[in-house]
């Protein structure tokens, strides 16, 4: 009671105390030492025995509906900005094909990329995709930059390495990148729906196990909903901009980015950064192993990559890298995001 007095005095219900105790590493086994069957039972006694702080409201007043609608409209518009910028850039490049020279097309591309990045940065600093502190780690930012660059240049890089290049122009694949940019808005809404429904389950649950059992299918449903919307947007981008790129790899990358952001938003940035870095390492290892396999006596190093490319093409490499990393983050998120302490912050 003395150690967690501040937590108990400001709690509005026993579940908030249970979530705080869980965040401090107290388990059911620890609660058994205090003659309680679980953490929630211990939290109920603490809630009953520690008086609340006087002179302070038990809970903040709910925001006005108009204000809530305005806030949602603001971050929704910001989430639409990356997709709108990339779509406008693609349309301008299509309409001016043959009319603009190389310098003009490069200028249009750079301006569109700058606006898209600016919109993405604003989206990640407000709304449901905002991480605690408002900023992501440098390692996570570099990893995301590599993964998005690999969407555009990865298959061309592997083709050049396999052919013994560089030779000839690189065949870029911008359609998947356009689909991912359009998916920023659905990702923000999926993160918002997950946070809202998880908070409702938190206030309505009477035990930590009950809350965890309700959040896990919510997480799976959120990821499945985003994957369906992302698949449609990737297909739409392919039809509108032309073929090229692996839709499976782009879909796996989109799910990986969503899970990494959900973990970061709810207070678990380290596993998110690890998952992103692991996908980058696999993608970087593929051309490196192919080149190393050309050295005398080291041809065995290139065999796994050659087998993957022979079976599924160059797009199979990012699909395996991002898919495996996304699966790992999903398993971790199933445990981490089912804790009540991950949803107690505003």
Coordinates of C-alpha atoms in Angstrom, one line a residue:
X1 CA 0.0 0.0 0.0
X2 CA 2.8 2.4 0.8
X3 CA 4.8 1.5 -2.3
X4 CA 1.9 2.1 -4.7
X5 CA 0.0 4.7 -2.8
X6 CA 0.1 7.3 -5.6
X7 CA -1.3 4.8 -8.0
X8 CA -4.1 3.7 -5.6
X9 CA -5.0 7.3 -4.7
X10 CA -5.6 8.4 -8.3
X11 CA -7.2 5.2 -9.6
X12 CA -10.9 5.4 -10.6
X13 CA -11.5 1.7 -10.4
X14 CA -9.7 -1.5 -9.3
X15 CA -8.8 -2.5 -12.8
X16 CA -6.6 0.6 -13.2
X17 CA -4.7 -0.4 -10.1
X18 CA -4.4 -4.0 -11.5
X19 CA -3.0 -2.6 -14.7
X20 CA -0.5 -0.5 -12.8
X21 CA 0.6 -3.4 -10.7
X22 CA 1.0 -5.5 -13.8
X23 CA 3.2 -2.8 -15.4
X24 CA 5.4 -2.9 -12.3
X25 CA 5.9 -6.7 -12.7
X26 CA 3.5 -8.0 -10.1
X27 CA 2.0 -11.3 -11.1
X28 CA -0.5 -13.7 -9.7
X29 CA 2.3 -15.5 -8.0
X30 CA 3.3 -12.3 -6.2
X31 CA -0.3 -11.7 -5.2
X32 CA -0.5 -15.2 -3.7
X33 CA 2.2 -14.1 -1.2
X34 CA -0.4 -11.5 0.1
X35 CA -3.1 -14.1 0.4
X36 CA -4.9 -13.2 -2.8
X37 CA -5.8 -15.5 -5.7
X38 CA -4.7 -13.0 -8.5
X39 CA -3.6 -9.5 -9.2
X40 CA -7.1 -8.2 -9.6
X41 CA -8.2 -9.4 -6.2
X42 CA -5.2 -7.7 -4.7
X43 CA -6.0 -4.5 -6.6
X44 CA -9.6 -4.6 -5.2
X45 CA -8.3 -4.6 -1.6
X46 CA -5.9 -1.8 -2.3
X47 CA -8.7 0.2 -4.0
X48 CA -10.9 -0.3 -0.9
X49 CA -8.3 0.4 1.7
X50 CA -6.4 3.4 0.2
X51 CA -8.5 6.6 0.3
X52 CA -8.7 8.6 -2.9
X53 CA -7.1 12.0 -3.2
X54 CA -9.5 14.7 -2.0
X55 CA -10.0 17.9 -3.9
X56 CA -9.3 16.3 -7.3
X57 CA -11.9 15.0 -9.8
X58 CA -12.0 11.3 -10.0
X59 CA -11.8 11.4 -13.8
X60 CA -11.5 14.0 -16.4
X61 CA -14.7 15.1 -18.1
X62 CA -15.3 13.5 -21.5
X63 CA -14.5 15.8 -24.5
X64 CA -17.3 17.5 -26.2
X65 CA -18.6 15.6 -29.3
X66 CA -17.9 18.5 -31.6
X67 CA -14.3 18.8 -30.5
X68 CA -13.9 15.0 -30.9
X69 CA -15.2 15.2 -34.5
X70 CA -12.9 18.1 -35.3
X71 CA -9.9 16.2 -33.9
X72 CA -10.7 13.1 -35.9
X73 CA -11.2 15.1 -39.0
X74 CA -7.8 16.8 -38.6
X75 CA -5.8 13.6 -38.3
X76 CA -7.9 11.9 -40.9
X77 CA -7.0 14.6 -43.4
X78 CA -3.3 14.4 -42.4
X79 CA -3.4 10.6 -43.0
X80 CA -4.8 11.2 -46.5
X81 CA -2.0 13.5 -47.4
X82 CA 0.7 10.9 -48.3
X83 CA -1.6 9.0 -50.5
X84 CA -2.9 12.2 -52.2
X85 CA 0.6 13.4 -52.8
X86 CA 1.7 10.2 -54.4
X87 CA -1.4 9.9 -56.5
X88 CA -1.0 13.4 -57.8
X89 CA 2.6 12.8 -58.6
X90 CA 1.7 9.6 -60.5
X91 CA -1.0 11.4 -62.4
X92 CA 1.3 14.3 -63.4
X93 CA 4.0 11.9 -64.5
X94 CA 1.5 9.9 -66.6
X95 CA 0.0 13.0 -68.3
X96 CA 3.3 14.6 -69.0
X97 CA 5.0 11.4 -70.3
X98 CA 7.0 12.4 -73.4
X99 CA 6.4 16.1 -72.8
X100 CA 8.7 16.7 -69.8
X101 CA 12.4 16.0 -69.9
X102 CA 14.4 14.0 -67.4
X103 CA 15.0 17.0 -65.2
X104 CA 11.4 18.1 -65.1
X105 CA 10.2 14.6 -64.3
X106 CA 12.8 14.3 -61.5
X107 CA 11.6 17.7 -60.1
X108 CA 8.0 16.5 -60.0
X109 CA 9.0 13.3 -58.4
X110 CA 11.1 15.0 -55.7
X111 CA 8.3 17.5 -54.9
X112 CA 5.7 14.8 -54.6
X113 CA 8.0 12.7 -52.4
X114 CA 8.7 15.7 -50.2
X115 CA 5.0 16.5 -49.7
X116 CA 4.3 12.8 -49.0
X117 CA 7.0 12.6 -46.4
X118 CA 5.9 15.8 -44.8
X119 CA 2.3 14.5 -44.6
X120 CA 3.5 11.2 -43.2
X121 CA 5.6 13.0 -40.5
X122 CA 2.6 15.1 -39.5
X123 CA 0.4 12.0 -39.4
X124 CA 2.8 10.2 -37.1
X125 CA 2.9 13.2 -34.7
X126 CA -0.8 13.4 -34.1
X127 CA -3.8 11.1 -34.0
X128 CA -3.9 7.4 -33.3
X129 CA -0.5 6.8 -34.9
X130 CA 1.3 9.2 -32.5
X131 CA 3.9 7.5 -30.4
X132 CA 4.6 8.5 -26.8
X133 CA 6.9 11.6 -27.0
X134 CA 5.8 12.2 -30.6
X135 CA 9.0 10.8 -32.2
X136 CA 10.2 7.5 -33.3
X137 CA 13.7 6.2 -32.8
X138 CA 16.4 6.8 -35.4
X139 CA 16.9 3.1 -35.9
X140 CA 13.2 2.6 -36.7
X141 CA 13.1 5.6 -39.0
X142 CA 16.2 4.3 -41.0
X143 CA 14.6 0.8 -41.1
X144 CA 11.4 2.1 -42.5
X145 CA 13.3 4.2 -45.1
X146 CA 15.2 1.1 -46.2
X147 CA 12.1 -1.0 -46.5
X148 CA 10.2 1.6 -48.5
X149 CA 13.3 2.1 -50.7
X150 CA 13.5 -1.6 -51.3
X151 CA 9.9 -1.6 -52.5
X152 CA 11.0 0.8 -55.2
X153 CA 14.4 -0.5 -56.1
X154 CA 14.7 -4.0 -54.5
X155 CA 13.7 -6.2 -57.4
X156 CA 15.8 -4.1 -59.8
X157 CA 18.8 -4.5 -57.5
X158 CA 18.4 -8.3 -57.4
X159 CA 17.9 -8.4 -61.1
X160 CA 21.1 -6.4 -61.7
X161 CA 23.1 -8.6 -59.2
X162 CA 21.8 -11.8 -60.8
X163 CA 22.7 -10.6 -64.3
X164 CA 26.2 -9.6 -63.3
X165 CA 25.3 -5.9 -63.8
X166 CA 24.9 -3.1 -63.6
X167 CA 23.8 -3.0 -67.1
X168 CA 20.9 -1.1 -68.7
X169 CA 18.2 0.9 -67.0
X170 CA 16.7 -0.2 -63.7
X171 CA 13.1 -1.3 -63.8
X172 CA 11.5 0.5 -60.9
X173 CA 8.3 -0.6 -59.2
X174 CA 6.4 2.4 -57.9
X175 CA 2.9 0.9 -57.9
X176 CA 3.3 -0.9 -54.5
X177 CA 4.7 2.2 -53.0
X178 CA 1.6 4.1 -54.2
X179 CA -0.6 1.5 -52.6
X180 CA 1.2 1.7 -49.3
X181 CA 0.9 5.5 -49.3
X182 CA -2.8 5.2 -49.8
X183 CA -3.0 2.8 -46.9
X184 CA -1.8 5.3 -44.4
X185 CA -5.3 6.5 -43.8
X186 CA -6.8 3.0 -43.3
X187 CA -3.9 2.3 -40.9
X188 CA -4.7 5.3 -38.8
X189 CA -8.4 4.4 -38.6
X190 CA -7.6 0.7 -37.7
X191 CA -5.2 1.9 -34.9
X192 CA -8.0 4.3 -33.7
X193 CA -10.6 1.5 -33.7
X194 CA -8.3 -0.8 -31.9
X195 CA -7.5 1.7 -29.2
X196 CA -11.1 2.7 -28.7
X197 CA -12.5 -0.8 -28.4
X198 CA -9.6 -1.9 -26.2
X199 CA -10.3 1.0 -23.9
X200 CA -14.0 0.0 -23.7
X201 CA -13.0 -3.6 -22.8
X202 CA -10.6 -2.2 -20.2
X203 CA -13.4 -0.2 -18.5
X204 CA -15.9 -3.1 -18.8
X205 CA -13.7 -6.0 -17.7
X206 CA -13.6 -7.3 -14.1
X207 CA -10.3 -9.3 -14.4
X208 CA -7.1 -9.1 -16.3
X209 CA -7.6 -12.5 -17.9
X210 CA -11.1 -11.4 -19.1
X211 CA -9.6 -8.3 -20.7
X212 CA -6.7 -10.2 -22.4
X213 CA -9.2 -12.8 -23.8
X214 CA -11.2 -9.9 -25.3
X215 CA -8.3 -8.0 -26.8
X216 CA -6.6 -10.8 -28.7
X217 CA -9.5 -11.3 -31.2
X218 CA -9.7 -7.6 -31.4
X219 CA -6.1 -7.4 -32.5
X220 CA -6.5 -10.2 -35.0
X221 CA -9.6 -8.5 -36.4
X222 CA -7.8 -5.2 -36.7
X223 CA -4.9 -6.7 -38.6
X224 CA -7.2 -8.7 -40.9
X225 CA -9.3 -5.6 -41.7
X226 CA -6.2 -3.6 -42.6
X227 CA -4.9 -6.5 -44.7
X228 CA -8.1 -6.6 -46.7
X229 CA -8.2 -2.9 -47.3
X230 CA -4.5 -2.8 -48.1
X231 CA -4.8 -5.6 -50.6
X232 CA -7.6 -3.7 -52.4
X233 CA -5.5 -0.5 -52.5
X234 CA -2.5 -2.4 -53.8
X235 CA -4.5 -3.9 -56.6
X236 CA -6.1 -0.6 -57.4
X237 CA -2.6 1.0 -57.6
X238 CA -1.4 -1.8 -59.9
X239 CA -4.4 -1.3 -62.2
X240 CA -4.0 2.5 -62.3
X241 CA -0.3 2.8 -62.5
X242 CA 0.7 -0.4 -64.3
X243 CA 2.2 -3.7 -63.2
X244 CA 5.5 -4.3 -61.4
X245 CA 6.4 -5.3 -57.9
X246 CA 5.2 -8.0 -55.7
X247 CA 1.8 -7.4 -54.1
X248 CA 2.4 -10.1 -51.6
X249 CA 5.6 -8.4 -50.5
X250 CA 4.0 -5.0 -50.3
X251 CA 1.1 -6.5 -48.3
X252 CA 3.5 -8.1 -45.9
X253 CA 5.4 -4.9 -45.5
X254 CA 2.1 -3.0 -44.8
X255 CA 1.1 -5.4 -42.0
X256 CA 4.7 -5.2 -40.6
X257 CA 4.5 -1.4 -40.5
X258 CA 1.1 -1.4 -38.9
X259 CA 2.1 -3.9 -36.1
X260 CA 5.3 -2.0 -35.5
X261 CA 3.4 1.2 -35.1
X262 CA 0.8 -0.3 -32.8
X263 CA 3.5 -1.6 -30.5
X264 CA 5.3 1.7 -30.5
X265 CA 2.1 3.7 -29.8
X266 CA 1.2 1.4 -26.9
X267 CA 4.7 1.6 -25.3
X268 CA 6.7 -1.2 -26.9
X269 CA 9.1 0.5 -29.3
X270 CA 12.0 -1.9 -28.8
X271 CA 10.4 -5.0 -30.3
X272 CA 9.0 -2.9 -33.1
X273 CA 12.4 -1.6 -34.0
X274 CA 13.8 -5.2 -33.8
X275 CA 11.2 -6.5 -36.2
X276 CA 11.9 -3.7 -38.7
X277 CA 15.6 -4.2 -38.5
X278 CA 15.3 -8.0 -38.9
X279 CA 13.4 -7.5 -42.2
X280 CA 16.0 -5.0 -43.4
X281 CA 18.8 -7.5 -42.6
X282 CA 17.2 -10.2 -44.6
X283 CA 16.6 -8.0 -47.6
X284 CA 20.2 -6.7 -47.4
X285 CA 21.6 -10.2 -47.0
X286 CA 20.0 -11.5 -50.2
X287 CA 22.2 -9.6 -52.7
X288 CA 25.2 -9.8 -50.4
X289 CA 25.0 -13.6 -50.4
X290 CA 24.6 -13.7 -54.2
X291 CA 27.8 -11.7 -54.6
X292 CA 29.6 -13.7 -51.9
X293 CA 28.6 -16.9 -53.7
X294 CA 30.7 -15.9 -56.7
X295 CA 33.9 -16.1 -54.7
X296 CA 35.9 -19.4 -55.1
X297 CA 34.6 -22.1 -52.8
X298 CA 31.7 -20.0 -51.4
X299 CA 29.0 -20.8 -54.0
X300 CA 27.0 -22.6 -51.3
X301 CA 26.2 -19.2 -49.7
X302 CA 24.1 -18.2 -52.7
X303 CA 22.1 -21.4 -52.9
X304 CA 19.3 -20.4 -50.4
X305 CA 18.7 -17.1 -52.2
X306 CA 18.8 -18.8 -55.6
X307 CA 16.3 -21.4 -54.4
X308 CA 13.9 -18.7 -53.2
X309 CA 14.2 -16.6 -56.4
X310 CA 13.8 -19.7 -58.6
X311 CA 10.6 -20.7 -56.7
X312 CA 9.0 -17.3 -56.4
X313 CA 11.0 -14.7 -58.3
X314 CA 12.8 -11.7 -56.9
X315 CA 9.7 -10.6 -55.1
X316 CA 9.8 -13.6 -52.9
X317 CA 12.8 -12.2 -50.9
X318 CA 11.0 -9.1 -49.5
X319 CA 7.8 -11.2 -49.1
X320 CA 9.7 -13.7 -46.8
X321 CA 11.6 -11.0 -45.0
X322 CA 8.6 -8.8 -44.2
X323 CA 6.2 -11.7 -43.7
X324 CA 8.4 -13.4 -41.2
X325 CA 9.0 -10.2 -39.3
X326 CA 5.3 -9.4 -39.3
X327 CA 4.5 -12.8 -38.0
X328 CA 7.0 -12.4 -35.2
X329 CA 5.6 -9.0 -34.3
X330 CA 2.1 -10.3 -34.4
X331 CA 3.0 -13.1 -31.9
X332 CA 4.7 -10.5 -29.6
X333 CA 1.8 -8.1 -29.9
X334 CA -0.7 -10.8 -29.0
X335 CA 1.1 -11.0 -25.6
X336 CA 2.1 -7.3 -25.1
X337 CA -1.1 -5.6 -26.3
X338 CA -3.3 -8.0 -24.2
X339 CA -1.9 -6.4 -21.1
X340 CA -4.1 -3.8 -19.4
X341 CA -1.1 -1.7 -18.7
X342 CA -0.6 -1.2 -22.5
X343 CA -4.0 0.7 -22.7
X344 CA -4.1 2.8 -19.6
X345 CA -2.4 5.9 -21.1
X346 CA -4.7 8.5 -22.7

